[in-house]
Amino acid sequence: MTGDCPSSSVSRRAPEASPTVSPLDKLEHGLQRPAAFFIVPIFGFANAGVSFAGVTPAKLVEPLTPGAASAS
């Protein structure tokens, strides 16, 4: 009696995951670079006791600042 039962031909695979991406996954993926290159370093400097008093946007574009940043 092998193969006589109709349920024996039904494969019992788990349903595949939906190909859609949740909004939370999109948000997490979108925030990955800003967090890695801006937020984490700011918290690192703050925990190390580095003071940002007196830092202005004009100071960030002076020739020495981008040169020092690109050297690392």
mmCIF file with all atom_site columns, N, CA, C and O in Angstrom, residues 4-47:
data_model
loop_
_atom_site.group_PDB
_atom_site.id
_atom_site.type_symbol
_atom_site.label_atom_id
_atom_site.label_alt_id
_atom_site.label_comp_id
_atom_site.label_asym_id
_atom_site.label_entity_id
_atom_site.label_seq_id
_atom_site.pdbx_PDB_ins_code
_atom_site.Cartn_x
_atom_site.Cartn_y
_atom_site.Cartn_z
_atom_site.occupancy
_atom_site.B_iso_or_equiv
_atom_site.pdbx_formal_charge
_atom_site.auth_seq_id
_atom_site.auth_comp_id
_atom_site.auth_asym_id
_atom_site.auth_atom_id
_atom_site.pdbx_PDB_model_num
ATOM 1   N N  . ASP A 1 4  ? -0.605 4.858  -1.995 1.00 0.00 ? 4  ASP A N  1
ATOM 2   C CA . ASP A 1 4  ? -2.049 4.882  -2.183 1.00 0.00 ? 4  ASP A CA 1
ATOM 3   C C  . ASP A 1 4  ? -2.707 6.065  -1.485 1.00 0.00 ? 4  ASP A C  1
ATOM 4   O O  . ASP A 1 4  ? -3.757 6.527  -1.902 1.00 0.00 ? 4  ASP A O  1
ATOM 5   N N  . CYS A 1 5  ? -2.098 6.553  -0.465 1.00 0.00 ? 5  CYS A N  1
ATOM 6   C CA . CYS A 1 5  ? -2.673 7.661  0.304  1.00 0.00 ? 5  CYS A CA 1
ATOM 7   C C  . CYS A 1 5  ? -2.404 8.974  -0.422 1.00 0.00 ? 5  CYS A C  1
ATOM 8   O O  . CYS A 1 5  ? -1.271 9.263  -0.800 1.00 0.00 ? 5  CYS A O  1
ATOM 9   N N  . PRO A 1 6  ? -3.423 9.794  -0.664 1.00 0.00 ? 6  PRO A N  1
ATOM 10  C CA . PRO A 1 6  ? -3.202 11.056 -1.374 1.00 0.00 ? 6  PRO A CA 1
ATOM 11  C C  . PRO A 1 6  ? -2.291 12.021 -0.623 1.00 0.00 ? 6  PRO A C  1
ATOM 12  O O  . PRO A 1 6  ? -1.618 12.840 -1.227 1.00 0.00 ? 6  PRO A O  1
ATOM 13  N N  . SER A 1 7  ? -2.229 11.928 0.687  1.00 0.00 ? 7  SER A N  1
ATOM 14  C CA . SER A 1 7  ? -1.388 12.856 1.438  1.00 0.00 ? 7  SER A CA 1
ATOM 15  C C  . SER A 1 7  ? 0.089  12.523 1.317  1.00 0.00 ? 7  SER A C  1
ATOM 16  O O  . SER A 1 7  ? 0.944  13.332 1.653  1.00 0.00 ? 7  SER A O  1
ATOM 17  N N  . SER A 1 8  ? 0.427  11.334 0.820  1.00 0.00 ? 8  SER A N  1
ATOM 18  C CA . SER A 1 8  ? 1.833  10.980 0.703  1.00 0.00 ? 8  SER A CA 1
ATOM 19  C C  . SER A 1 8  ? 2.523  11.734 -0.430 1.00 0.00 ? 8  SER A C  1
ATOM 20  O O  . SER A 1 8  ? 3.730  11.831 -0.469 1.00 0.00 ? 8  SER A O  1
ATOM 21  N N  . SER A 1 9  ? 1.746  12.287 -1.354 1.00 0.00 ? 9  SER A N  1
ATOM 22  C CA . SER A 1 9  ? 2.349  13.026 -2.459 1.00 0.00 ? 9  SER A CA 1
ATOM 23  C C  . SER A 1 9  ? 2.517  14.511 -2.138 1.00 0.00 ? 9  SER A C  1
ATOM 24  O O  . SER A 1 9  ? 3.103  15.248 -2.911 1.00 0.00 ? 9  SER A O  1
ATOM 25  N N  . VAL A 1 10 ? 1.981  14.934 -1.023 1.00 0.00 ? 10 VAL A N  1
ATOM 26  C CA . VAL A 1 10 ? 2.093  16.337 -0.629 1.00 0.00 ? 10 VAL A CA 1
ATOM 27  C C  . VAL A 1 10 ? 3.432  16.542 0.060  1.00 0.00 ? 10 VAL A C  1
ATOM 28  O O  . VAL A 1 10 ? 3.770  15.834 0.999  1.00 0.00 ? 10 VAL A O  1
ATOM 29  N N  . SER A 1 11 ? 4.209  17.489 -0.442 1.00 0.00 ? 11 SER A N  1
ATOM 30  C CA . SER A 1 11 ? 5.498  17.748 0.209  1.00 0.00 ? 11 SER A CA 1
ATOM 31  C C  . SER A 1 11 ? 5.258  18.530 1.498  1.00 0.00 ? 11 SER A C  1
ATOM 32  O O  . SER A 1 11 ? 4.371  19.364 1.574  1.00 0.00 ? 11 SER A O  1
ATOM 33  N N  . ARG A 1 12 ? 6.041  18.267 2.461  1.00 0.00 ? 12 ARG A N  1
ATOM 34  C CA . ARG A 1 12 ? 5.883  18.922 3.758  1.00 0.00 ? 12 ARG A CA 1
ATOM 35  C C  . ARG A 1 12 ? 7.031  19.897 3.994  1.00 0.00 ? 12 ARG A C  1
ATOM 36  O O  . ARG A 1 12 ? 7.809  19.744 4.918  1.00 0.00 ? 12 ARG A O  1
ATOM 37  N N  . ARG A 1 13 ? 7.139  20.880 3.146  1.00 0.00 ? 13 ARG A N  1
ATOM 38  C CA . ARG A 1 13 ? 8.167  21.907 3.307  1.00 0.00 ? 13 ARG A CA 1
ATOM 39  C C  . ARG A 1 13 ? 7.596  23.073 4.088  1.00 0.00 ? 13 ARG A C  1
ATOM 40  O O  . ARG A 1 13 ? 6.403  23.355 4.022  1.00 0.00 ? 13 ARG A O  1
ATOM 41  N N  . ALA A 1 14 ? 8.459  23.739 4.780  1.00 0.00 ? 14 ALA A N  1
ATOM 42  C CA . ALA A 1 14 ? 8.049  24.931 5.511  1.00 0.00 ? 14 ALA A CA 1
ATOM 43  C C  . ALA A 1 14 ? 7.782  26.048 4.505  1.00 0.00 ? 14 ALA A C  1
ATOM 44  O O  . ALA A 1 14 ? 8.447  26.131 3.471  1.00 0.00 ? 14 ALA A O  1
ATOM 45  N N  . PRO A 1 15 ? 6.810  26.891 4.782  1.00 0.00 ? 15 PRO A N  1
ATOM 46  C CA . PRO A 1 15 ? 6.562  28.003 3.861  1.00 0.00 ? 15 PRO A CA 1
ATOM 47  C C  . PRO A 1 15 ? 7.767  28.937 3.822  1.00 0.00 ? 15 PRO A C  1
ATOM 48  O O  . PRO A 1 15 ? 8.418  29.187 4.836  1.00 0.00 ? 15 PRO A O  1
ATOM 49  N N  . GLU A 1 16 ? 8.064  29.424 2.639  1.00 0.00 ? 16 GLU A N  1
ATOM 50  C CA . GLU A 1 16 ? 9.213  30.317 2.484  1.00 0.00 ? 16 GLU A CA 1
ATOM 51  C C  . GLU A 1 16 ? 8.879  31.695 3.034  1.00 0.00 ? 16 GLU A C  1
ATOM 52  O O  . GLU A 1 16 ? 7.725  32.105 3.074  1.00 0.00 ? 16 GLU A O  1
ATOM 53  N N  . ALA A 1 17 ? 9.894  32.399 3.426  1.00 0.00 ? 17 ALA A N  1
ATOM 54  C CA . ALA A 1 17 ? 9.709  33.738 3.979  1.00 0.00 ? 17 ALA A CA 1
ATOM 55  C C  . ALA A 1 17 ? 9.212  34.692 2.897  1.00 0.00 ? 17 ALA A C  1
ATOM 56  O O  . ALA A 1 17 ? 9.520  34.528 1.721  1.00 0.00 ? 17 ALA A O  1
ATOM 57  N N  . SER A 1 18 ? 8.473  35.654 3.321  1.00 0.00 ? 18 SER A N  1
ATOM 58  C CA . SER A 1 18 ? 7.945  36.640 2.386  1.00 0.00 ? 18 SER A CA 1
ATOM 59  C C  . SER A 1 18 ? 9.082  37.504 1.841  1.00 0.00 ? 18 SER A C  1
ATOM 60  O O  . SER A 1 18 ? 9.972  37.900 2.592  1.00 0.00 ? 18 SER A O  1
ATOM 61  N N  . PRO A 1 19 ? 9.068  37.804 0.550  1.00 0.00 ? 19 PRO A N  1
ATOM 62  C CA . PRO A 1 19 ? 10.152 38.611 -0.012 1.00 0.00 ? 19 PRO A CA 1
ATOM 63  C C  . PRO A 1 19 ? 10.054 40.095 0.343  1.00 0.00 ? 19 PRO A C  1
ATOM 64  O O  . PRO A 1 19 ? 10.933 40.871 0.017  1.00 0.00 ? 19 PRO A O  1
ATOM 65  N N  . THR A 1 20 ? 8.985  40.503 1.006  1.00 0.00 ? 20 THR A N  1
ATOM 66  C CA . THR A 1 20 ? 8.839  41.909 1.360  1.00 0.00 ? 20 THR A CA 1
ATOM 67  C C  . THR A 1 20 ? 9.736  42.240 2.544  1.00 0.00 ? 20 THR A C  1
ATOM 68  O O  . THR A 1 20 ? 10.056 41.396 3.368  1.00 0.00 ? 20 THR A O  1
ATOM 69  N N  . VAL A 1 21 ? 10.123 43.493 2.614  1.00 0.00 ? 21 VAL A N  1
ATOM 70  C CA . VAL A 1 21 ? 10.985 43.974 3.692  1.00 0.00 ? 21 VAL A CA 1
ATOM 71  C C  . VAL A 1 21 ? 10.146 44.865 4.592  1.00 0.00 ? 21 VAL A C  1
ATOM 72  O O  . VAL A 1 21 ? 9.432  45.744 4.118  1.00 0.00 ? 21 VAL A O  1
ATOM 73  N N  . SER A 1 22 ? 10.232 44.652 5.871  1.00 0.00 ? 22 SER A N  1
ATOM 74  C CA . SER A 1 22 ? 9.426  45.433 6.806  1.00 0.00 ? 22 SER A CA 1
ATOM 75  C C  . SER A 1 22 ? 9.945  46.864 6.893  1.00 0.00 ? 22 SER A C  1
ATOM 76  O O  . SER A 1 22 ? 11.123 47.135 6.630  1.00 0.00 ? 22 SER A O  1
ATOM 77  N N  . PRO A 1 23 ? 9.089  47.807 7.271  1.00 0.00 ? 23 PRO A N  1
ATOM 78  C CA . PRO A 1 23 ? 9.521  49.198 7.426  1.00 0.00 ? 23 PRO A CA 1
ATOM 79  C C  . PRO A 1 23 ? 10.639 49.360 8.455  1.00 0.00 ? 23 PRO A C  1
ATOM 80  O O  . PRO A 1 23 ? 11.527 50.190 8.288  1.00 0.00 ? 23 PRO A O  1
ATOM 81  N N  . LEU A 1 24 ? 10.612 48.535 9.502  1.00 0.00 ? 24 LEU A N  1
ATOM 82  C CA . LEU A 1 24 ? 11.670 48.610 10.510 1.00 0.00 ? 24 LEU A CA 1
ATOM 83  C C  . LEU A 1 24 ? 13.021 48.197 9.926  1.00 0.00 ? 24 LEU A C  1
ATOM 84  O O  . LEU A 1 24 ? 14.045 48.820 10.218 1.00 0.00 ? 24 LEU A O  1
ATOM 85  N N  . ASP A 1 25 ? 13.029 47.174 9.076  1.00 0.00 ? 25 ASP A N  1
ATOM 86  C CA . ASP A 1 25 ? 14.274 46.760 8.426  1.00 0.00 ? 25 ASP A CA 1
ATOM 87  C C  . ASP A 1 25 ? 14.800 47.861 7.513  1.00 0.00 ? 25 ASP A C  1
ATOM 88  O O  . ASP A 1 25 ? 16.002 48.101 7.438  1.00 0.00 ? 25 ASP A O  1
ATOM 89  N N  . LYS A 1 26 ? 13.903 48.537 6.793  1.00 0.00 ? 26 LYS A N  1
ATOM 90  C CA . LYS A 1 26 ? 14.312 49.645 5.919  1.00 0.00 ? 26 LYS A CA 1
ATOM 91  C C  . LYS A 1 26 ? 14.912 50.783 6.740  1.00 0.00 ? 26 LYS A C  1
ATOM 92  O O  . LYS A 1 26 ? 15.931 51.357 6.368  1.00 0.00 ? 26 LYS A O  1
ATOM 93  N N  . LEU A 1 27 ? 14.270 51.105 7.870  1.00 0.00 ? 27 LEU A N  1
ATOM 94  C CA . LEU A 1 27 ? 14.778 52.169 8.738  1.00 0.00 ? 27 LEU A CA 1
ATOM 95  C C  . LEU A 1 27 ? 16.135 51.806 9.311  1.00 0.00 ? 27 LEU A C  1
ATOM 96  O O  . LEU A 1 27 ? 17.059 52.623 9.311  1.00 0.00 ? 27 LEU A O  1
ATOM 97  N N  . GLU A 1 28 ? 16.273 50.572 9.776  1.00 0.00 ? 28 GLU A N  1
ATOM 98  C CA . GLU A 1 28 ? 17.540 50.118 10.344 1.00 0.00 ? 28 GLU A CA 1
ATOM 99  C C  . GLU A 1 28 ? 18.654 50.176 9.301  1.00 0.00 ? 28 GLU A C  1
ATOM 100 O O  . GLU A 1 28 ? 19.771 50.615 9.589  1.00 0.00 ? 28 GLU A O  1
ATOM 101 N N  . HIS A 1 29 ? 18.357 49.738 8.093  1.00 0.00 ? 29 HIS A N  1
ATOM 102 C CA . HIS A 1 29 ? 19.358 49.768 7.021  1.00 0.00 ? 29 HIS A CA 1
ATOM 103 C C  . HIS A 1 29 ? 19.714 51.209 6.649  1.00 0.00 ? 29 HIS A C  1
ATOM 104 O O  . HIS A 1 29 ? 20.878 51.519 6.397  1.00 0.00 ? 29 HIS A O  1
ATOM 105 N N  . GLY A 1 30 ? 18.735 52.088 6.644  1.00 0.00 ? 30 GLY A N  1
ATOM 106 C CA . GLY A 1 30 ? 18.982 53.491 6.310  1.00 0.00 ? 30 GLY A CA 1
ATOM 107 C C  . GLY A 1 30 ? 19.792 54.234 7.357  1.00 0.00 ? 30 GLY A C  1
ATOM 108 O O  . GLY A 1 30 ? 20.499 55.188 7.045  1.00 0.00 ? 30 GLY A O  1
ATOM 109 N N  . LEU A 1 31 ? 19.695 53.820 8.601  1.00 0.00 ? 31 LEU A N  1
ATOM 110 C CA . LEU A 1 31 ? 20.428 54.496 9.686  1.00 0.00 ? 31 LEU A CA 1
ATOM 111 C C  . LEU A 1 31 ? 21.802 53.897 9.953  1.00 0.00 ? 31 LEU A C  1
ATOM 112 O O  . LEU A 1 31 ? 22.540 54.402 10.789 1.00 0.00 ? 31 LEU A O  1
ATOM 113 N N  . GLN A 1 32 ? 22.156 52.858 9.232  1.00 0.00 ? 32 GLN A N  1
ATOM 114 C CA . GLN A 1 32 ? 23.420 52.179 9.509  1.00 0.00 ? 32 GLN A CA 1
ATOM 115 C C  . GLN A 1 32 ? 24.624 53.087 9.262  1.00 0.00 ? 32 GLN A C  1
ATOM 116 O O  . GLN A 1 32 ? 25.505 53.199 10.113 1.00 0.00 ? 32 GLN A O  1
ATOM 117 N N  . ARG A 1 33 ? 24.701 53.743 8.138  1.00 0.00 ? 33 ARG A N  1
ATOM 118 C CA . ARG A 1 33 ? 25.859 54.609 7.854  1.00 0.00 ? 33 ARG A CA 1
ATOM 119 C C  . ARG A 1 33 ? 25.910 55.848 8.739  1.00 0.00 ? 33 ARG A C  1
ATOM 120 O O  . ARG A 1 33 ? 26.969 56.169 9.268  1.00 0.00 ? 33 ARG A O  1
ATOM 121 N N  . PRO A 1 34 ? 24.790 56.582 8.915  1.00 0.00 ? 34 PRO A N  1
ATOM 122 C CA . PRO A 1 34 ? 24.882 57.730 9.826  1.00 0.00 ? 34 PRO A CA 1
ATOM 123 C C  . PRO A 1 34 ? 25.297 57.327 11.237 1.00 0.00 ? 34 PRO A C  1
ATOM 124 O O  . PRO A 1 34 ? 26.060 58.040 11.888 1.00 0.00 ? 34 PRO A O  1
ATOM 125 N N  . ALA A 1 35 ? 24.820 56.192 11.696 1.00 0.00 ? 35 ALA A N  1
ATOM 126 C CA . ALA A 1 35 ? 25.197 55.745 13.042 1.00 0.00 ? 35 ALA A CA 1
ATOM 127 C C  . ALA A 1 35 ? 26.672 55.386 13.098 1.00 0.00 ? 35 ALA A C  1
ATOM 128 O O  . ALA A 1 35 ? 27.370 55.727 14.057 1.00 0.00 ? 35 ALA A O  1
ATOM 129 N N  . ALA A 1 36 ? 27.172 54.725 12.064 1.00 0.00 ? 36 ALA A N  1
ATOM 130 C CA . ALA A 1 36 ? 28.569 54.285 12.080 1.00 0.00 ? 36 ALA A CA 1
ATOM 131 C C  . ALA A 1 36 ? 29.544 55.446 11.936 1.00 0.00 ? 36 ALA A C  1
ATOM 132 O O  . ALA A 1 36 ? 30.609 55.441 12.548 1.00 0.00 ? 36 ALA A O  1
ATOM 133 N N  . PHE A 1 37 ? 29.199 56.439 11.138 1.00 0.00 ? 37 PHE A N  1
ATOM 134 C CA . PHE A 1 37 ? 30.160 57.498 10.840 1.00 0.00 ? 37 PHE A CA 1
ATOM 135 C C  . PHE A 1 37 ? 29.905 58.806 11.582 1.00 0.00 ? 37 PHE A C  1
ATOM 136 O O  . PHE A 1 37 ? 30.716 59.723 11.514 1.00 0.00 ? 37 PHE A O  1
ATOM 137 N N  . PHE A 1 38 ? 28.782 58.927 12.286 1.00 0.00 ? 38 PHE A N  1
ATOM 138 C CA . PHE A 1 38 ? 28.511 60.183 12.980 1.00 0.00 ? 38 PHE A CA 1
ATOM 139 C C  . PHE A 1 38 ? 28.152 59.958 14.449 1.00 0.00 ? 38 PHE A C  1
ATOM 140 O O  . PHE A 1 38 ? 28.805 60.472 15.338 1.00 0.00 ? 38 PHE A O  1
ATOM 141 N N  . ILE A 1 39 ? 27.145 59.158 14.699 1.00 0.00 ? 39 ILE A N  1
ATOM 142 C CA . ILE A 1 39 ? 26.629 59.024 16.059 1.00 0.00 ? 39 ILE A CA 1
ATOM 143 C C  . ILE A 1 39 ? 27.611 58.283 16.965 1.00 0.00 ? 39 ILE A C  1
ATOM 144 O O  . ILE A 1 39 ? 27.898 58.743 18.071 1.00 0.00 ? 39 ILE A O  1
ATOM 145 N N  . VAL A 1 40 ? 28.152 57.166 16.522 1.00 0.00 ? 40 VAL A N  1
ATOM 146 C CA . VAL A 1 40 ? 29.086 56.394 17.351 1.00 0.00 ? 40 VAL A CA 1
ATOM 147 C C  . VAL A 1 40 ? 30.356 57.200 17.669 1.00 0.00 ? 40 VAL A C  1
ATOM 148 O O  . VAL A 1 40 ? 30.783 57.240 18.827 1.00 0.00 ? 40 VAL A O  1
ATOM 149 N N  . PRO A 1 41 ? 30.980 57.876 16.695 1.00 0.00 ? 41 PRO A N  1
ATOM 150 C CA . PRO A 1 41 ? 32.156 58.686 17.052 1.00 0.00 ? 41 PRO A CA 1
ATOM 151 C C  . PRO A 1 41 ? 31.842 59.829 18.025 1.00 0.00 ? 41 PRO A C  1
ATOM 152 O O  . PRO A 1 41 ? 32.653 60.114 18.911 1.00 0.00 ? 41 PRO A O  1
ATOM 153 N N  . ILE A 1 42 ? 30.683 60.455 17.884 1.00 0.00 ? 42 ILE A N  1
ATOM 154 C CA . ILE A 1 42 ? 30.326 61.534 18.813 1.00 0.00 ? 42 ILE A CA 1
ATOM 155 C C  . ILE A 1 42 ? 30.242 60.985 20.243 1.00 0.00 ? 42 ILE A C  1
ATOM 156 O O  . ILE A 1 42 ? 30.777 61.580 21.177 1.00 0.00 ? 42 ILE A O  1
ATOM 157 N N  . PHE A 1 43 ? 29.581 59.830 20.415 1.00 0.00 ? 43 PHE A N  1
ATOM 158 C CA . PHE A 1 43 ? 29.505 59.235 21.747 1.00 0.00 ? 43 PHE A CA 1
ATOM 159 C C  . PHE A 1 43 ? 30.879 58.790 22.230 1.00 0.00 ? 43 PHE A C  1
ATOM 160 O O  . PHE A 1 43 ? 31.197 58.889 23.413 1.00 0.00 ? 43 PHE A O  1
ATOM 161 N N  . GLY A 1 44 ? 31.721 58.318 21.337 1.00 0.00 ? 44 GLY A N  1
ATOM 162 C CA . GLY A 1 44 ? 33.071 57.917 21.725 1.00 0.00 ? 44 GLY A CA 1
ATOM 163 C C  . GLY A 1 44 ? 33.890 59.098 22.231 1.00 0.00 ? 44 GLY A C  1
ATOM 164 O O  . GLY A 1 44 ? 34.571 59.009 23.253 1.00 0.00 ? 44 GLY A O  1
ATOM 165 N N  . PHE A 1 45 ? 33.824 60.219 21.504 1.00 0.00 ? 45 PHE A N  1
ATOM 166 C CA . PHE A 1 45 ? 34.541 61.427 21.951 1.00 0.00 ? 45 PHE A CA 1
ATOM 167 C C  . PHE A 1 45 ? 33.970 61.938 23.268 1.00 0.00 ? 45 PHE A C  1
ATOM 168 O O  . PHE A 1 45 ? 34.720 62.360 24.151 1.00 0.00 ? 45 PHE A O  1
ATOM 169 N N  . ALA A 1 46 ? 32.654 61.914 23.401 1.00 0.00 ? 46 ALA A N  1
ATOM 170 C CA . ALA A 1 46 ? 32.034 62.401 24.635 1.00 0.00 ? 46 ALA A CA 1
ATOM 171 C C  . ALA A 1 46 ? 32.442 61.530 25.826 1.00 0.00 ? 46 ALA A C  1
ATOM 172 O O  . ALA A 1 46 ? 32.729 62.047 26.908 1.00 0.00 ? 46 ALA A O  1
ATOM 173 N N  . ASN A 1 47 ? 32.478 60.215 25.642 1.00 0.00 ? 47 ASN A N  1
ATOM 174 C CA . ASN A 1 47 ? 32.887 59.331 26.737 1.00 0.00 ? 47 ASN A CA 1
ATOM 175 C C  . ASN A 1 47 ? 34.363 59.469 27.067 1.00 0.00 ? 47 ASN A C  1
ATOM 176 O O  . ASN A 1 47 ? 34.778 59.194 28.191 1.00 0.00 ? 47 ASN A O  1
#
